[in-house]
């Protein structure tokens, strides 16, 4: 692709070395998570491969499986590197799914509000604003408490806690676009409204939404980890990074730092890297902030 | 002005009413608290007694009306788990959360605003870049994970500070506090630091953006052209201008600090309201959850109202009769 | 002509941007005497505002003064430490900005801002401070100054705000005032009042005034002398009457011709062809030659601006 807007975008993006490094890290972690079954030395949730003789061993220990546990083992003799790769997979899945659900729900709500106008618009946006002033973590906590535990419930809770950011962004961008002449002109033609929205409006409000989506995926991952750490996230059968950290928490005091710290490092690197990429994308989408 | 106030008060009342319904209906749907309260091998008689005692056999609407009536009287019911009045339970945990939250917010402001002003005043200096880099960390790394690192570093490795608990408390004005004794303060330090980091990052960013905007403005240039010293420019012009957005966001963030206290209190076994709510969610202690949610909503509504009013007081352009 | 209070020689202010060096001001000579008004005329981008900010030592990064000398009452300002410069700013040399809507801090009362300007140079008791501020407002023709002191900027009109800004500039009785297009953002009727006010102030107080503008009509009403600036250099200077009546540089001629009113109604207004050159990649020689009808091969070398009261930087003057 030459000379297109994407190429120009990439050219600007390349100027920020930190952002490029962050993008590489994100892609590496993504690749690691996707290929976990092939990459991990062990299937950490196959009871057959676990041996209590290997339990709580420090990094570098050669276990009964005959390979080095690079990041040590947990109290069940599980290889931490394998557990982290599988945990990363679960965390990323939840984050991306929840982010996507929030994106679709929030954008729809924001667009509807912008186009119906009047009192309904005011009422919708008032609710959205109110929710935005309410901390997402508290909201997610309440929703998880209400809906109970499970993957679907968790995704629903995260999406419900985050949709408002998308709704606000979509509404703001759409309301601004709607006032512009070209939309008025298109609306005056007998094109169906849905087509106007998708063909003309969406491409214009997409960039700010992408920015919000990047940051919200990172937030969803962090939220999920927090909830799992508090014991209110995924069920025990799906150990995300947050649960790995929680499981290792009690061993932290005994000096067995690796059970908790390495999953935490993976989580931190992932979240910070996504945020750094998001920061750069935001600066590029909104040049007013650049300076 | 009066109309604005009445309008806002009505809105606040509507939000509160809506929230009580949502909370009540929502909490009722969680699960059957009887199963938690009564051992599976209990007799039918005990079951019926407990159900009658907590009014769990009456229709939902009736339970709700009774609940709202009690709320208005300040009666939140009795905790299933602790078997004490919820109001009493929450009040007894409140001082711990209050001192934790206030210390965190105070520390974040005293540190974050000067750092942010510096970063905005000298945006290209290496120190400013370091400040901004650190603020990205404070922004994006989950609070619980930072808490863990703090414990590992200062409690486990260095053994400087205790890893959890509230330590000894001293009674002041009839309320037990930790901050009054050296050892209590030592217990308070790590959780407060943990809780303040997100706020710190936020305040740094806000103060930086505001300072940057003010420094590039014509009025700062004009002030310099009159020979005002840089210190006077920052004190007299910049500070006054960034105060408006900072107070606004700050007020709103006070509520979210309470939310994050949930996480911090759990990690540091801090016996505050946050730990109470997590425990009550785990134990399905319905009256405590309901009371907590209603109180938090109330707090938010009040804070929103106050922020709206303070905003008007700080920005002369928004005052009544301010038309130019 | 008396000894000038401000004397500028070979002033050069360059901006070191990532895309290259922008020579916004590149060898400017100026002189203003007490009680006189010098009009510095040029299009936007000619470097006239940067010249003004260079004089009070407020060039924003990445710009800086790279050469030349600025003498205020015989004292060299270039290379002065920041603290010494600050002590001079507002006290000996003051400045009024273009947009009065932006120059006053919206969240501070007028009185507070004036008090800060006073405090920067003198420590007066409260009552004396108040009297000074009130008198300053009265001097620029502001009615009921006590009320204005308690007002916020948004409660004042644009013209009133510019008067406040002028009063603030005069507060510490400077020798020299730089006015950077102070009437451009105002209504025409207000413009006239402000120009008139400034004229009176110069006559009353004997300050020297450097009036930066793109508007020849304003200059003709106010200035004793004129310097015309183009692409970072002075191209023509002399007594206002002479320059306006008999411009010798083709650029000045073009500027004068494009003022409406010199042409009978219905006639076509002449304009200078082309646009101001990009300062980053100025070709050698006269910067105006690309737009000049009289340009020749000789113009590829930079013409000199001869010393003297009336001079022009051109190989083929009119």
mmCIF file with all atom_site columns, N, CA and C in Angstrom, chain A residues 106-116 167 170-171 174 197-198 201-202 205:
data_model
loop_
_atom_site.group_PDB
_atom_site.id
_atom_site.type_symbol
_atom_site.label_atom_id
_atom_site.label_alt_id
_atom_site.label_comp_id
_atom_site.label_asym_id
_atom_site.label_entity_id
_atom_site.label_seq_id
_atom_site.pdbx_PDB_ins_code
_atom_site.Cartn_x
_atom_site.Cartn_y
_atom_site.Cartn_z
_atom_site.occupancy
_atom_site.B_iso_or_equiv
_atom_site.pdbx_formal_charge
_atom_site.auth_seq_id
_atom_site.auth_comp_id
_atom_site.auth_asym_id
_atom_site.auth_atom_id
_atom_site.pdbx_PDB_model_num
ATOM 1  N N  . UNK A 1 106 ? -22.030 0.675  22.862 1.00 0.00 ? 106 UNK A N  1
ATOM 2  C CA . UNK A 1 106 ? -21.862 2.100  23.116 1.00 0.00 ? 106 UNK A CA 1
ATOM 3  C C  . UNK A 1 106 ? -22.029 2.928  21.863 1.00 0.00 ? 106 UNK A C  1
ATOM 4  N N  . UNK A 1 107 ? -21.425 2.472  20.744 1.00 0.00 ? 107 UNK A N  1
ATOM 5  C CA . UNK A 1 107 ? -21.522 3.225  19.499 1.00 0.00 ? 107 UNK A CA 1
ATOM 6  C C  . UNK A 1 107 ? -22.974 3.310  19.040 1.00 0.00 ? 107 UNK A C  1
ATOM 7  N N  . UNK A 1 108 ? -23.671 2.182  19.126 1.00 0.00 ? 108 UNK A N  1
ATOM 8  C CA . UNK A 1 108 ? -25.074 2.186  18.726 1.00 0.00 ? 108 UNK A CA 1
ATOM 9  C C  . UNK A 1 108 ? -25.864 3.198  19.548 1.00 0.00 ? 108 UNK A C  1
ATOM 10 N N  . UNK A 1 109 ? -25.680 3.143  20.852 1.00 0.00 ? 109 UNK A N  1
ATOM 11 C CA . UNK A 1 109 ? -26.420 4.053  21.726 1.00 0.00 ? 109 UNK A CA 1
ATOM 12 C C  . UNK A 1 109 ? -26.077 5.509  21.410 1.00 0.00 ? 109 UNK A C  1
ATOM 13 N N  . UNK A 1 110 ? -24.778 5.774  21.249 1.00 0.00 ? 110 UNK A N  1
ATOM 14 C CA . UNK A 1 110 ? -24.353 7.143  20.969 1.00 0.00 ? 110 UNK A CA 1
ATOM 15 C C  . UNK A 1 110 ? -24.913 7.654  19.649 1.00 0.00 ? 110 UNK A C  1
ATOM 16 N N  . UNK A 1 111 ? -24.882 6.799  18.612 1.00 0.00 ? 111 UNK A N  1
ATOM 17 C CA . UNK A 1 111 ? -25.381 7.202  17.292 1.00 0.00 ? 111 UNK A CA 1
ATOM 18 C C  . UNK A 1 111 ? -26.882 7.426  17.334 1.00 0.00 ? 111 UNK A C  1
ATOM 19 N N  . UNK A 1 112 ? -27.581 6.509  17.995 1.00 0.00 ? 112 UNK A N  1
ATOM 20 C CA . UNK A 1 112 ? -29.035 6.658  18.094 1.00 0.00 ? 112 UNK A CA 1
ATOM 21 C C  . UNK A 1 112 ? -29.371 7.982  18.773 1.00 0.00 ? 112 UNK A C  1
ATOM 22 N N  . UNK A 1 113 ? -28.674 8.261  19.870 1.00 0.00 ? 113 UNK A N  1
ATOM 23 C CA . UNK A 1 113 ? -28.934 9.506  20.590 1.00 0.00 ? 113 UNK A CA 1
ATOM 24 C C  . UNK A 1 113 ? -28.694 10.711 19.695 1.00 0.00 ? 113 UNK A C  1
ATOM 25 N N  . UNK A 1 114 ? -27.592 10.667 18.928 1.00 0.00 ? 114 UNK A N  1
ATOM 26 C CA . UNK A 1 114 ? -27.256 11.812 18.085 1.00 0.00 ? 114 UNK A CA 1
ATOM 27 C C  . UNK A 1 114 ? -28.296 12.018 16.997 1.00 0.00 ? 114 UNK A C  1
ATOM 28 N N  . UNK A 1 115 ? -28.914 10.917 16.531 1.00 0.00 ? 115 UNK A N  1
ATOM 29 C CA . UNK A 1 115 ? -29.832 11.068 15.404 1.00 0.00 ? 115 UNK A CA 1
ATOM 30 C C  . UNK A 1 115 ? -31.279 11.284 15.791 1.00 0.00 ? 115 UNK A C  1
ATOM 31 N N  . UNK A 1 116 ? -31.715 10.735 16.934 1.00 0.00 ? 116 UNK A N  1
ATOM 32 C CA . UNK A 1 116 ? -33.094 11.009 17.322 1.00 0.00 ? 116 UNK A CA 1
ATOM 33 C C  . UNK A 1 116 ? -33.209 12.427 17.857 1.00 0.00 ? 116 UNK A C  1
ATOM 34 N N  . UNK A 1 167 ? -20.129 5.382  24.006 1.00 0.00 ? 167 UNK A N  1
ATOM 35 C CA . UNK A 1 167 ? -21.356 6.138  23.724 1.00 0.00 ? 167 UNK A CA 1
ATOM 36 C C  . UNK A 1 167 ? -21.060 7.633  23.688 1.00 0.00 ? 167 UNK A C  1
ATOM 37 N N  . UNK A 1 170 ? -18.866 8.382  20.528 1.00 0.00 ? 170 UNK A N  1
ATOM 38 C CA . UNK A 1 170 ? -19.638 8.273  19.291 1.00 0.00 ? 170 UNK A CA 1
ATOM 39 C C  . UNK A 1 170 ? -20.643 9.416  19.193 1.00 0.00 ? 170 UNK A C  1
ATOM 40 N N  . UNK A 1 171 ? -21.285 9.708  20.308 1.00 0.00 ? 171 UNK A N  1
ATOM 41 C CA . UNK A 1 171 ? -22.276 10.779 20.289 1.00 0.00 ? 171 UNK A CA 1
ATOM 42 C C  . UNK A 1 171 ? -21.626 12.124 19.973 1.00 0.00 ? 171 UNK A C  1
ATOM 43 N N  . UNK A 1 174 ? -20.509 12.113 16.312 1.00 0.00 ? 174 UNK A N  1
ATOM 44 C CA . UNK A 1 174 ? -21.643 12.097 15.388 1.00 0.00 ? 174 UNK A CA 1
ATOM 45 C C  . UNK A 1 174 ? -22.404 13.419 15.420 1.00 0.00 ? 174 UNK A C  1
ATOM 46 N N  . UNK A 1 197 ? -25.727 6.363  7.760  1.00 0.00 ? 197 UNK A N  1
ATOM 47 C CA . UNK A 1 197 ? -24.928 6.153  8.963  1.00 0.00 ? 197 UNK A CA 1
ATOM 48 C C  . UNK A 1 197 ? -23.684 5.335  8.640  1.00 0.00 ? 197 UNK A C  1
ATOM 49 N N  . UNK A 1 198 ? -23.881 4.224  7.922  1.00 0.00 ? 198 UNK A N  1
ATOM 50 C CA . UNK A 1 198 ? -22.757 3.314  7.740  1.00 0.00 ? 198 UNK A CA 1
ATOM 51 C C  . UNK A 1 198 ? -21.778 3.769  6.673  1.00 0.00 ? 198 UNK A C  1
ATOM 52 N N  . UNK A 1 201 ? -21.235 8.353  7.850  1.00 0.00 ? 201 UNK A N  1
ATOM 53 C CA . UNK A 1 201 ? -20.936 8.831  9.189  1.00 0.00 ? 201 UNK A CA 1
ATOM 54 C C  . UNK A 1 201 ? -19.859 7.989  9.860  1.00 0.00 ? 201 UNK A C  1
ATOM 55 N N  . UNK A 1 202 ? -20.035 6.674  9.805  1.00 0.00 ? 202 UNK A N  1
ATOM 56 C CA . UNK A 1 202 ? -19.129 5.785  10.527 1.00 0.00 ? 202 UNK A CA 1
ATOM 57 C C  . UNK A 1 202 ? -17.660 6.017  10.176 1.00 0.00 ? 202 UNK A C  1
ATOM 58 N N  . UNK A 1 205 ? -16.368 8.932  12.198 1.00 0.00 ? 205 UNK A N  1
ATOM 59 C CA . UNK A 1 205 ? -16.246 8.889  13.656 1.00 0.00 ? 205 UNK A CA 1
ATOM 60 C C  . UNK A 1 205 ? -15.406 7.699  14.098 1.00 0.00 ? 205 UNK A C  1
#
